[in-house]
Each structure stands twice: as structure tokens, then as C-alpha cells.
Short mmCIF file of C-alpha atoms (C1' of nucleotides) in Angstrom, two decimals:
data_model
loop_
_atom_site.label_atom_id
_atom_site.label_comp_id
_atom_site.label_asym_id
_atom_site.label_seq_id
_atom_site.Cartn_x
_atom_site.Cartn_y
_atom_site.Cartn_z
CA MET A 60 156.35 83.81 116.40
CA ASP A 61 154.27 83.81 113.46
CA ASP A 62 156.25 86.95 112.15
CA THR A 63 159.34 85.41 112.62
CA VAL A 64 161.44 86.14 109.23
CA TRP A 65 164.13 84.37 107.36
CA SER A 66 167.59 85.16 105.56
CA ILE A 67 168.52 83.48 102.32
CA GLY A 68 170.74 81.82 104.04
CA ASP A 69 169.14 80.45 106.63
CA LEU A 70 166.18 79.52 104.86
CA ALA A 71 168.88 77.42 101.92
CA ALA A 72 170.98 75.88 104.73
CA ALA A 73 167.12 74.93 106.72
CA THR A 74 165.91 73.06 103.54
CA GLY A 75 168.92 71.99 101.97
CA LEU A 76 168.64 74.37 98.42
CA THR A 77 171.40 76.29 97.57
CA VAL A 78 171.20 80.03 98.01
CA ARG A 79 170.86 80.33 94.23
CA ALA A 80 168.53 78.45 94.12
CA LEU A 81 166.29 80.31 95.76
CA HIS A 82 167.57 83.41 93.45
CA HIS A 83 166.67 81.31 90.32
CA TYR A 84 162.84 80.86 92.45
CA ASP A 85 162.57 84.66 93.09
CA ALA A 86 163.62 85.12 89.22
CA ILE A 87 161.14 82.97 87.88
CA ASN A 88 158.37 84.23 90.54
CA LEU A 89 158.17 81.09 92.11
CA VAL A 90 158.84 82.09 96.02
CA THR A 91 159.66 85.81 96.17
CA PRO A 92 160.15 86.98 99.55
CA SER A 93 157.74 89.05 100.45
CA MET A 94 160.11 91.46 102.61
CA ARG A 95 163.71 92.89 102.05
CA THR A 96 165.89 94.73 104.17
CA THR A 97 167.09 98.54 103.56
CA ALA A 98 169.82 97.51 101.88
CA GLY A 99 167.74 95.21 99.18
CA HIS A 100 168.52 91.72 101.16
CA ARG A 101 165.68 89.17 101.04
CA ARG A 102 163.70 88.49 104.16
CA TYR A 103 161.29 85.33 103.20
CA THR A 104 158.15 85.66 105.69
CA ASP A 105 156.19 82.42 107.26
CA GLY A 106 153.99 82.33 104.10
CA ASP A 107 156.91 82.59 101.66
CA VAL A 108 158.36 79.23 103.74
CA ARG A 109 155.06 77.57 103.67
CA ARG A 110 154.90 78.33 99.74
CA LEU A 111 158.49 76.99 99.29
CA HIS A 112 157.43 73.93 100.99
CA ARG A 113 154.98 73.49 98.83
CA VAL A 114 156.93 74.15 95.65
CA LEU A 115 159.78 71.36 97.22
CA ALA A 116 156.75 68.83 97.79
CA LEU A 117 155.31 69.08 94.48
CA ARG A 118 158.96 69.05 92.75
CA GLY A 119 159.23 65.91 94.51
CA PHE A 120 156.90 64.51 92.26
CA GLY A 121 158.59 65.11 89.21
CA PHE A 122 156.68 68.48 88.56
CA THR A 123 158.60 71.27 86.49
CA LEU A 124 158.77 74.08 87.95
CA ALA A 125 156.11 76.27 85.26
CA GLU A 126 153.74 73.50 86.19
CA ILE A 127 154.30 73.98 90.07
CA GLY A 128 153.75 77.90 89.77
CA SER A 129 150.58 77.58 87.55
CA LEU A 130 149.35 74.56 89.71
CA LEU A 131 149.98 76.87 92.92
CA ASP A 132 148.56 80.24 91.37
CA ARG A 133 146.07 78.78 89.33
CA PRO A 134 144.92 75.64 91.43
CA ASP A 135 141.62 75.54 88.80
CA ARG A 136 143.50 72.50 86.36
CA ASP A 137 142.70 68.86 86.34
CA VAL A 138 145.21 67.81 88.59
CA ARG A 139 144.01 64.12 87.63
CA ASP A 140 145.47 64.48 84.26
CA LEU A 141 148.49 66.16 85.37
CA LEU A 142 149.05 63.33 87.91
CA GLN A 143 148.40 60.70 85.04
CA HIS A 144 150.86 62.29 82.77
CA GLN A 145 153.45 61.93 85.28
CA LEU A 146 152.21 58.20 85.87
CA ASP A 147 152.65 57.43 82.28
CA GLN A 148 155.77 59.62 81.86
CA THR A 149 157.21 58.12 84.99
CA THR A 150 156.09 54.84 83.97
CA ASP A 151 158.04 55.50 80.23
CA ARG A 152 160.90 55.87 81.71
CA ILE A 153 161.36 53.13 83.94
CA ALA A 154 160.48 50.77 80.57
CA LYS A 155 163.69 52.44 78.62
CA ALA A 156 165.83 52.19 81.24
CA THR A 157 165.14 48.58 82.52
CA LYS A 158 165.93 47.64 79.22
CA LEU A 159 168.52 49.80 78.76
CA LYS A 160 169.82 47.58 81.85
CA ASP A 161 169.21 44.70 80.20
CA ARG A 162 171.43 45.60 77.47
CA ILE A 163 174.43 46.94 79.34
CA GLU A 164 174.53 43.70 81.81
CA THR A 165 174.61 41.46 78.39
CA ILE A 166 177.24 43.43 77.28
CA LEU A 167 179.68 43.35 80.44
CA ALA A 168 178.59 39.23 80.16
CA ARG A 169 180.05 39.64 77.03
CA LEU A 170 182.91 41.12 77.84
CA GLY A 171 186.29 39.42 78.75
CA ASP A 172 188.98 41.75 79.58
CA PRO A 173 188.56 44.37 75.80
CA ASP A 174 189.71 47.32 75.25
CA ALA A 175 186.89 49.99 73.76
CA ASP A 176 187.75 48.50 70.05
CA ALA A 177 186.08 45.29 71.41
CA LEU A 178 183.60 47.27 72.72
CA ILE A 179 182.32 49.25 69.66
CA GLN A 180 182.62 45.85 67.74
CA ILE A 181 180.53 43.82 70.28
CA ILE A 182 177.80 46.96 70.37
CA GLU A 183 178.03 47.32 66.81
CA GLU A 184 176.74 43.48 66.75
CA MET A 185 174.14 44.32 68.63
CA THR A 186 172.83 46.88 66.55
CA ALA A 187 173.53 46.11 63.66
CA VAL A 188 170.52 45.81 61.30
CA GLU A 189 171.28 48.68 58.87
CA ARG A 190 174.88 47.65 58.48
CA SER A 191 173.65 44.58 55.87
CA TYR A 192 172.85 46.95 53.35
CA THR A 193 174.98 49.16 51.27
CA PRO A 194 174.27 53.15 51.42
CA GLU A 195 172.93 53.20 48.63
CA GLN A 196 170.45 50.27 49.24
CA PHE A 197 169.76 52.51 52.56
CA ALA A 198 168.63 55.46 50.71
CA GLU A 199 167.19 53.59 48.62
CA LEU A 200 164.99 51.92 51.74
CA ALA A 201 164.30 55.55 53.23
CA ALA A 202 163.10 56.79 50.39
CA GLN A 203 160.58 53.95 49.41
CA ARG A 204 159.48 54.28 53.02
CA GLN A 205 158.77 57.79 52.30
CA ALA A 206 156.85 57.81 49.44
CA MET A 207 154.49 54.93 51.04
CA TRP A 208 154.33 56.78 53.61
CA GLU A 209 152.55 59.69 51.91
CA ARG A 210 150.40 58.04 49.88
CA LEU A 211 148.51 56.83 53.00
CA THR A 212 145.36 57.82 54.35
CA GLU A 213 145.07 59.56 57.82
CA ASP A 214 144.10 56.04 59.18
CA GLU A 215 146.09 53.60 57.13
CA ARG A 216 149.08 56.05 58.91
CA ALA A 217 147.61 55.91 62.21
CA GLU A 218 147.35 52.10 61.59
CA LEU A 219 151.05 51.56 60.95
CA VAL A 220 151.89 53.83 63.65
CA ARG A 221 150.15 51.32 66.13
CA LYS A 222 151.51 47.83 64.08
CA ARG A 223 155.04 49.50 64.52
CA GLU A 224 154.68 49.92 68.19
CA GLU A 225 153.73 46.22 68.82
CA ALA A 226 156.78 45.46 66.92
CA THR A 227 158.71 48.08 68.72
CA SER A 228 159.41 45.11 71.86
CA ARG A 229 161.89 43.46 69.29
CA PHE A 230 164.37 46.70 68.84
CA THR A 231 167.18 47.70 70.24
CA ALA A 232 167.28 51.37 71.89
CA GLU A 233 168.95 53.07 69.47
CA GLU A 234 166.77 51.86 66.76
CA LEU A 235 164.06 53.10 69.27
CA GLU A 236 165.41 56.70 69.45
CA GLN A 237 165.52 56.46 66.07
CA LEU A 238 161.79 55.92 65.41
CA HIS A 239 160.74 58.11 68.25
CA ARG A 240 162.67 61.13 66.31
CA SER A 241 161.66 60.48 63.02
CA ARG A 242 158.12 59.85 63.89
CA PRO A 243 157.22 63.35 64.47
CA ALA A 244 159.20 64.69 61.40
CA ILE A 245 157.51 62.22 59.25
CA ASN A 246 153.73 63.32 60.01
CA GLN A 247 154.35 66.93 59.68
CA SER A 248 154.67 66.65 56.23
CA MET B 123 180.27 51.42 45.19
CA ASP B 124 182.59 52.67 48.27
CA ASP B 125 182.69 55.96 47.08
CA THR B 126 179.42 56.68 47.25
CA VAL B 127 178.87 60.22 49.10
CA TRP B 128 176.24 61.28 50.77
CA SER B 129 173.98 64.99 51.67
CA ILE B 130 173.51 65.89 54.72
CA GLY B 131 169.82 65.74 54.20
CA ASP B 132 170.24 62.06 52.22
CA LEU B 133 172.09 60.86 55.36
CA ALA B 134 169.85 62.57 57.87
CA ALA B 135 166.74 60.82 56.18
CA ALA B 136 167.91 57.29 56.29
CA THR B 137 169.17 57.43 60.14
CA GLY B 138 166.02 58.93 61.26
CA LEU B 139 168.57 61.67 62.45
CA THR B 140 167.67 65.74 62.19
CA VAL B 141 169.62 67.23 60.29
CA ARG B 142 170.37 70.11 62.88
CA ALA B 143 171.62 67.25 64.64
CA LEU B 144 174.68 66.25 61.98
CA HIS B 145 175.36 69.72 62.13
CA HIS B 146 175.56 69.50 65.83
CA TYR B 147 177.76 66.34 65.56
CA ASP B 148 180.18 68.83 63.13
CA ALA B 149 180.40 71.00 64.73
CA ILE B 150 181.57 69.48 68.22
CA ASN B 151 183.67 67.17 65.87
CA LEU B 152 181.97 64.00 66.72
CA VAL B 153 180.83 63.63 63.09
CA THR B 154 182.74 65.90 60.20
CA PRO B 155 182.03 65.30 56.84
CA SER B 156 185.49 64.29 54.59
CA MET B 157 184.54 66.47 51.72
CA ARG B 158 182.03 69.74 50.82
CA THR B 159 181.14 70.38 47.68
CA THR B 160 182.36 74.19 45.75
CA ALA B 161 179.30 75.44 46.64
CA GLY B 162 180.20 74.80 50.81
CA HIS B 163 178.10 71.23 51.07
CA ARG B 164 178.85 68.85 53.40
CA ARG B 165 179.55 65.34 51.33
CA TYR B 166 179.30 62.34 53.57
CA THR B 167 181.44 59.21 52.70
CA ASP B 168 181.40 55.74 53.40
CA GLY B 169 183.41 56.27 56.44
CA ASP B 170 182.02 58.93 57.92
CA VAL B 171 178.35 57.01 58.12
CA ARG B 172 180.24 54.25 59.21
CA ARG B 173 181.83 56.69 62.38
CA LEU B 174 177.94 57.85 62.35
CA HIS B 175 176.73 54.46 63.26
CA ARG B 176 179.09 54.00 65.91
CA VAL B 177 178.05 57.15 67.78
CA LEU B 178 174.45 55.80 67.40
CA ALA B 179 175.53 52.55 68.73
CA LEU B 180 176.84 54.26 71.34
CA ARG B 181 174.52 56.88 72.07
CA GLY B 182 171.65 54.13 72.48
CA PHE B 183 173.69 53.08 75.53
CA GLY B 184 173.51 56.53 77.60
CA PHE B 185 176.81 57.75 76.35
CA THR B 186 176.72 61.26 76.04
CA LEU B 187 178.06 62.78 73.39
CA ALA B 188 181.38 63.86 74.82
CA GLU B 189 181.93 60.27 75.82
CA ILE B 190 181.23 59.05 72.39
CA GLY B 191 184.07 61.29 71.57
CA SER B 192 186.65 60.16 73.30
CA LEU B 193 185.44 56.45 72.98
CA LEU B 194 186.09 56.79 69.28
CA ASP B 195 189.25 58.61 69.12
CA ARG B 196 190.57 57.54 72.45
CA PRO B 197 189.74 53.71 72.40
CA ASP B 198 191.97 53.30 75.39
CA ARG B 199 190.03 53.98 78.47
CA ASP B 200 188.87 51.38 80.25
CA VAL B 201 185.46 50.49 78.67
CA ARG B 202 184.22 47.64 81.62
CA ASP B 203 184.08 50.93 84.07
CA LEU B 204 182.81 53.06 81.78
CA LEU B 205 180.08 50.21 81.21
CA GLN B 206 179.60 50.03 85.09
CA HIS B 207 179.35 53.07 85.67
CA GLN B 208 176.45 53.41 83.11
CA LEU B 209 175.11 50.71 84.34
CA ASP B 210 174.90 52.17 88.04
CA GLN B 211 173.18 55.23 86.83
CA THR B 212 170.65 53.49 85.00
CA THR B 213 170.03 51.54 88.08
CA ASP B 214 169.70 54.54 90.21
CA ARG B 215 167.54 55.81 87.72
CA ILE B 216 165.17 52.93 87.61
CA ALA B 217 164.93 52.64 91.64
CA LYS B 218 163.86 56.30 92.07
CA ALA B 219 161.24 56.55 89.45
CA THR B 220 159.67 53.39 90.91
CA LYS B 221 160.02 54.91 94.10
CA LEU B 222 158.51 57.89 92.33
CA LYS B 223 155.65 55.57 90.27
CA ASP B 224 154.75 54.50 93.55
CA ARG B 225 153.82 57.77 95.10
CA ILE B 226 152.11 59.05 92.45
CA GLU B 227 150.04 55.77 92.19
CA THR B 228 149.57 56.07 95.90
CA ILE B 229 147.82 59.97 95.63
CA LEU B 230 146.17 59.08 92.43
CA ALA B 231 144.17 56.53 94.52
CA ARG B 232 143.82 58.25 97.53
CA LEU B 233 142.02 61.08 95.18
CA GLY B 234 138.51 61.31 94.57
CA ASP B 235 137.18 64.07 92.23
CA PRO B 236 139.72 66.91 93.43
CA ASP B 237 141.07 70.26 92.74
CA ALA B 238 144.62 70.50 93.55
CA ASP B 239 144.02 72.56 96.75
CA ALA B 240 143.37 69.04 97.88
CA LEU B 241 146.30 67.93 95.89
CA ILE B 242 148.68 69.76 97.70
CA GLN B 243 147.32 69.40 100.84
CA ILE B 244 147.15 65.49 100.07
CA ILE B 245 151.06 65.62 98.75
CA GLU B 246 151.28 68.01 101.67
CA GLU B 247 150.76 65.51 104.67
CA MET B 248 152.89 62.98 102.47
CA THR B 249 155.57 65.39 102.58
CA ALA B 250 155.34 66.88 106.04
CA VAL B 251 157.99 66.00 108.23
CA GLU B 252 159.45 69.46 108.84
CA ARG B 253 156.13 70.98 109.16
CA SER B 254 156.11 69.94 112.56
CA TYR B 255 158.57 72.33 113.53
CA THR B 256 158.22 76.02 113.54
CA PRO B 257 160.71 77.74 111.74
CA GLU B 258 162.75 78.71 115.06
CA GLN B 259 163.03 75.24 115.37
CA PHE B 260 164.05 73.78 112.04
CA ALA B 261 166.58 76.21 112.01
CA GLU B 262 168.08 75.42 114.89
CA LEU B 263 167.87 72.33 114.26
CA ALA B 264 169.46 73.09 111.41
CA ALA B 265 172.54 74.99 112.78
CA GLN B 266 172.79 72.10 115.33
CA ARG B 267 173.35 69.36 113.08
CA GLN B 268 176.13 71.86 111.42
CA ALA B 269 177.81 72.05 113.92
CA MET B 270 177.39 68.98 114.98
CA TRP B 271 178.69 67.80 111.53
CA GLU B 272 181.95 70.02 112.03
CA ARG B 273 182.83 68.81 115.20
CA LEU B 274 183.13 64.77 113.49
CA THR B 275 186.23 63.17 112.13
CA GLU B 276 186.32 61.89 108.56
CA ASP B 277 185.73 58.11 109.94
CA GLU B 278 182.94 59.20 112.10
CA ARG B 279 181.35 61.18 108.85
CA ALA B 280 181.42 58.45 106.56
CA GLU B 281 179.76 56.76 108.87
CA LEU B 282 177.07 59.33 109.23
CA VAL B 283 176.69 59.26 105.69
CA ARG B 284 176.49 55.47 105.50
CA LYS B 285 173.93 55.50 108.15
CA ARG B 286 171.90 57.73 106.28
CA GLU B 287 171.87 55.91 103.73
CA GLU B 288 170.82 52.69 105.52
CA ALA B 289 167.75 54.96 106.31
CA THR B 290 167.20 56.41 103.31
CA SER B 291 165.00 54.05 102.06
CA ARG B 292 162.29 55.44 104.41
CA PHE B 293 162.38 58.89 103.09
CA THR B 294 160.46 60.48 100.68
CA ALA B 295 161.47 61.97 97.41
CA GLU B 296 161.79 65.15 97.99
CA GLU B 297 163.93 64.21 101.67
CA LEU B 298 166.38 61.91 98.98
CA GLU B 299 166.41 65.08 97.02
CA GLN B 300 167.12 67.38 99.55
CA LEU B 301 169.95 65.25 100.94
CA HIS B 302 171.43 64.73 98.30
CA ARG B 303 171.36 68.39 97.59
CA SER B 304 173.00 69.16 100.80
CA ARG B 305 175.69 66.25 101.47
CA PRO B 306 178.07 67.79 98.98
CA ALA B 307 178.37 71.42 100.26
CA ILE B 308 178.14 70.29 104.02
CA ASN B 309 181.25 67.89 102.58
CA GLN B 310 183.22 70.95 100.96
CA SER B 311 183.39 73.03 104.31
"C1'" DT C 95 162.36 81.83 37.69
"C1'" DT C 96 160.03 79.16 40.54
"C1'" DG C 97 161.13 75.04 44.39
"C1'" DC C 98 164.10 72.76 47.26
"C1'" DT C 99 168.24 72.33 49.70
"C1'" DC C 100 171.51 74.06 51.56
"C1'" DC C 101 174.80 77.27 54.36
"C1'" DT C 102 175.71 80.24 58.68
"C1'" DC C 103 175.13 82.90 62.49
"C1'" DA C 104 172.21 82.90 67.17
"C1'" DC C 105 168.81 82.85 70.49
"C1'" DG C 106 165.73 79.49 73.70
"C1'" DT C 107 165.31 74.86 76.25
"C1'" DC C 108 165.82 73.79 82.04
"C1'" DA C 109 167.31 74.38 86.64
"C1'" DC C 110 170.28 76.10 88.78
"C1'" DG C 111 176.64 76.22 89.18
"C1'" DT C 112 179.78 78.93 89.22
"C1'" DG C 113 182.67 83.04 89.21
"C1'" DA C 114 183.18 88.20 88.84
"C1'" DG C 115 183.12 92.39 91.55
"C1'" DG C 116 181.10 94.85 94.82
"C1'" DT C 117 178.10 96.25 99.17
"C1'" DG C 118 176.35 95.92 104.15
"C1'" DG C 119 176.49 94.30 109.42
"C1'" DC C 120 178.70 92.70 113.40
"C1'" DT D 205 189.60 96.84 109.88
"C1'" DT D 206 188.24 91.91 109.26
"C1'" DG D 207 185.10 88.11 107.53
"C1'" DC D 208 180.96 86.60 106.30
"C1'" DT D 209 176.83 87.40 104.30
"C1'" DC D 210 174.42 89.23 100.86
"C1'" DC D 211 173.89 91.44 96.26
"C1'" DT D 212 173.45 91.79 90.80
"C1'" DC D 213 175.02 90.66 86.57
"C1'" DA D 214 175.85 87.06 83.18
"C1'" DC D 215 177.89 83.01 80.77
"C1'" DG D 216 178.35 77.75 81.13
"C1'" DT D 217 175.33 73.27 80.82
"C1'" DC D 218 173.52 69.25 77.13
"C1'" DA D 219 171.60 68.33 72.69
"C1'" DC D 220 169.93 70.00 69.46
"C1'" DG D 221 164.68 73.03 68.05
"C1'" DT D 222 163.94 76.99 65.69
"C1'" DG D 223 163.83 80.60 63.33
"C1'" DA D 224 166.28 84.26 60.10
"C1'" DG D 225 168.26 85.77 56.35
"C1'" DG D 226 170.50 84.33 52.51
"C1'" DT D 227 172.98 80.94 48.30
"C1'" DG D 228 173.78 77.29 45.17
"C1'" DG D 229 171.76 73.60 41.87
"C1'" DC D 230 168.13 71.36 38.43
#
DNA sequence: TTGCTCCTCACGTCACGTGAGGTGGC
DNA sequence: TTGCTCCTCACGTCACGTGAGGTGGC
């Protein structure tokens, strides 16, 4: 009973995965069938199937396949940290998605019987912040900010980042993303 | 004043994008600079910058670059549908992330001072549903479900899908994903 | 001449989907 | 012999990141 062996198609049907997914797990050495038939066909043993189930369980918790692999193969890492990280990421995703949802609902409410031009106009109103500057003023602003940043000490920069994050809640999603993108670039210089 | 022209570096600094991102937008014909210098350097006009701002605004609403492109170039599509679709997707993402968050918090709470083995065990307990079957029983189940499905009429199938979705709230995230993956495969046959 | 910005390839990312062309077991 | 399952490439996805190697303006 314990020496039952699975073809890839049966295993795929039983787990709801695709054959291609199992091929992929094999290719990255995540779940490798212990046997092959003489024709080269994969045969999954009971142990392989147990490992696959662990993979699917962990995948359900949002771990990447790479993380799952190292968790299963070197189970000495600080699991609490990993889980905490997952939790933080998930919380963050919820917050961002919730904000986006609010904005979309706002737009839908304001939208009468619109075409795309109207949509774009409304969205631009909601996100129009920089557009009140001329390009030159805008470039000047960016340059000044950059120059100011470079005159700061490490501590002052950290303080600024904190303040920005406090102010962040009043920003639009677009600006959030832009801040997020521009910060590492600035920090590296 | 209106004929100011931007270099790619200045525009990147002013918007918080990377130069590479602007290259990308150019490559996919989303935002193409109207001019080049004799040396081949991109020069963005005021109109280009306005288009870029529209792109960023729409991106903030979760549209893909392809969607943004067709929105800007053929503004005749049903905008309300597009936005509604965005909203549905976002709501769905929030629901899934919230469920995941609950599960992670549950695990973290149950976790004393654990190593990965303990984690995997706990996760397996939380997700252990199929594991109460032997592989043969499991394969049998899958085969029976498949056979049953194929005997159904379209209406009966739709009814089943509805019922499954009702029951879904009691399922784990893993099972949700598996259902989600297996359904289109079955429907195609 | 030295920096700095700019240019064009071109591969890598993540978890597979989707053919393409061919082989083995019932 | 006909289907069906299986096999191995290998390109595509999405929005860029990250060098690699080279050129132009101050």
C-alpha cells in the first residue's frame, strides 16, 4: 500500500495542479520524482507526494517556491521571522488595495455616463498635484530636493523619511508609488 | 515657455521614474518622445510630459500599461466596465489577503519557540484534508469526481459551481487555489 | 582629457502557459 | 493502427532591473 506509485497525470488530477506545474517543480528541484520508468516517465512515490503536499501547504501561505525549497531542505531558518515577514507584506498589500478600492469607488460614484476622456479628466483632477507647476518649476523643485537631500546627515535623512511616511496617508496611490520608487534611488547616491 | 524640452534624465528625476522605465514606455509606444537630438538623445516635449502624467495617473489605478495605452489612444471603450473590473479585482485581492493574514496570525499565535519542522507540522494540520486518504483512495476520488462531472448537463455544472463557491468560505487558501486552478481545466473538456 | 549623461542590445525576474515535434504503452 | 499519456525543448508573460560596451556634450 505504501509503495503505490503515481504517474504525473494522476498526481496532477488528484492535486488540481497541471502537469506543467509538476514539470516545473521538477526542473527547479522542488519536487523531484524518485523514480523513472524505462521510457523516462516520472513515477512519484509516496514520499514524493508527501513532499508535494508540504509544498502546496506552504504555497498557500504566500511563500515563494524558492523559500519553500529552503524551508523544506534546510529547516533551520528562523521561521518566526519568515512568517512575520509574510504577515507584514500581506498587511501592506491589504492597506494599498483598500486605498485603491476607495479611490475607484469615488470615481465610479462621480462618473455619470462617461467616455474615457471624462474618466481621464477626473483621474487627473484627483491626482493633479504636480500639474500646477510648469515643467521648469517642476524640474527646479526636483533639483532643489535632490541638492537638499545631499546636504543632510544620515540621521537627518532618516528623520525625513519618517516624516514623509507620516504624511503619506494624505497622498494619492500614484504619489505613493513614486515616492516608493524614488527613495531607494536617492538613498544609494 | 511651452516649448521647453526635457532630457530623459531630468524627466525621470522629476517624476520619480527610472530612465529605464521611460525607455520601456518608449519601446512599447506608450510614451514616445516627439524629438531626438542629432546624437539620438530623447527630447520630451510638453505634450509628451502631459501624456506621461496621464499614464502615471492611470497606473495608480491599477491598469496595466497595455490597458492604459488603449485607453489613451482609443478612448471609446466602456470606461465604467473597465473601472468596475478593477474594483472587482481589487475587492477580490483584499478578501484573499485578509484570509491569508488571519491564517498567518493564527499560526504565529500557536507558535511557541519553533523550528521549521514544527511550522510545517502546524501548517499541515491546518491544511490537512486530503491527507486523511491513502493515495489510492485519493486517486479514486479524483477519478469519480471527474466521471461525475462529465455526466452532468451544462445547467447542472453551473449549479455545482455555484454551490462550490458557497462552500468555499469554509476552505483553506490552499484549497481555494486548487479549486481555482482545476475548474477551468475541467470546464474545457 | 575626464566625467557625466545618453545610447542600444540583451539577459534575468516568477511561476508557470502554451505550442512544437516526437516517443511509448494499451 | 489509433488514441492517449508522456517526454524534452523553447518562447511568452509583465514591468521593468541590471550590467555590457560604446558614443556625445561640457
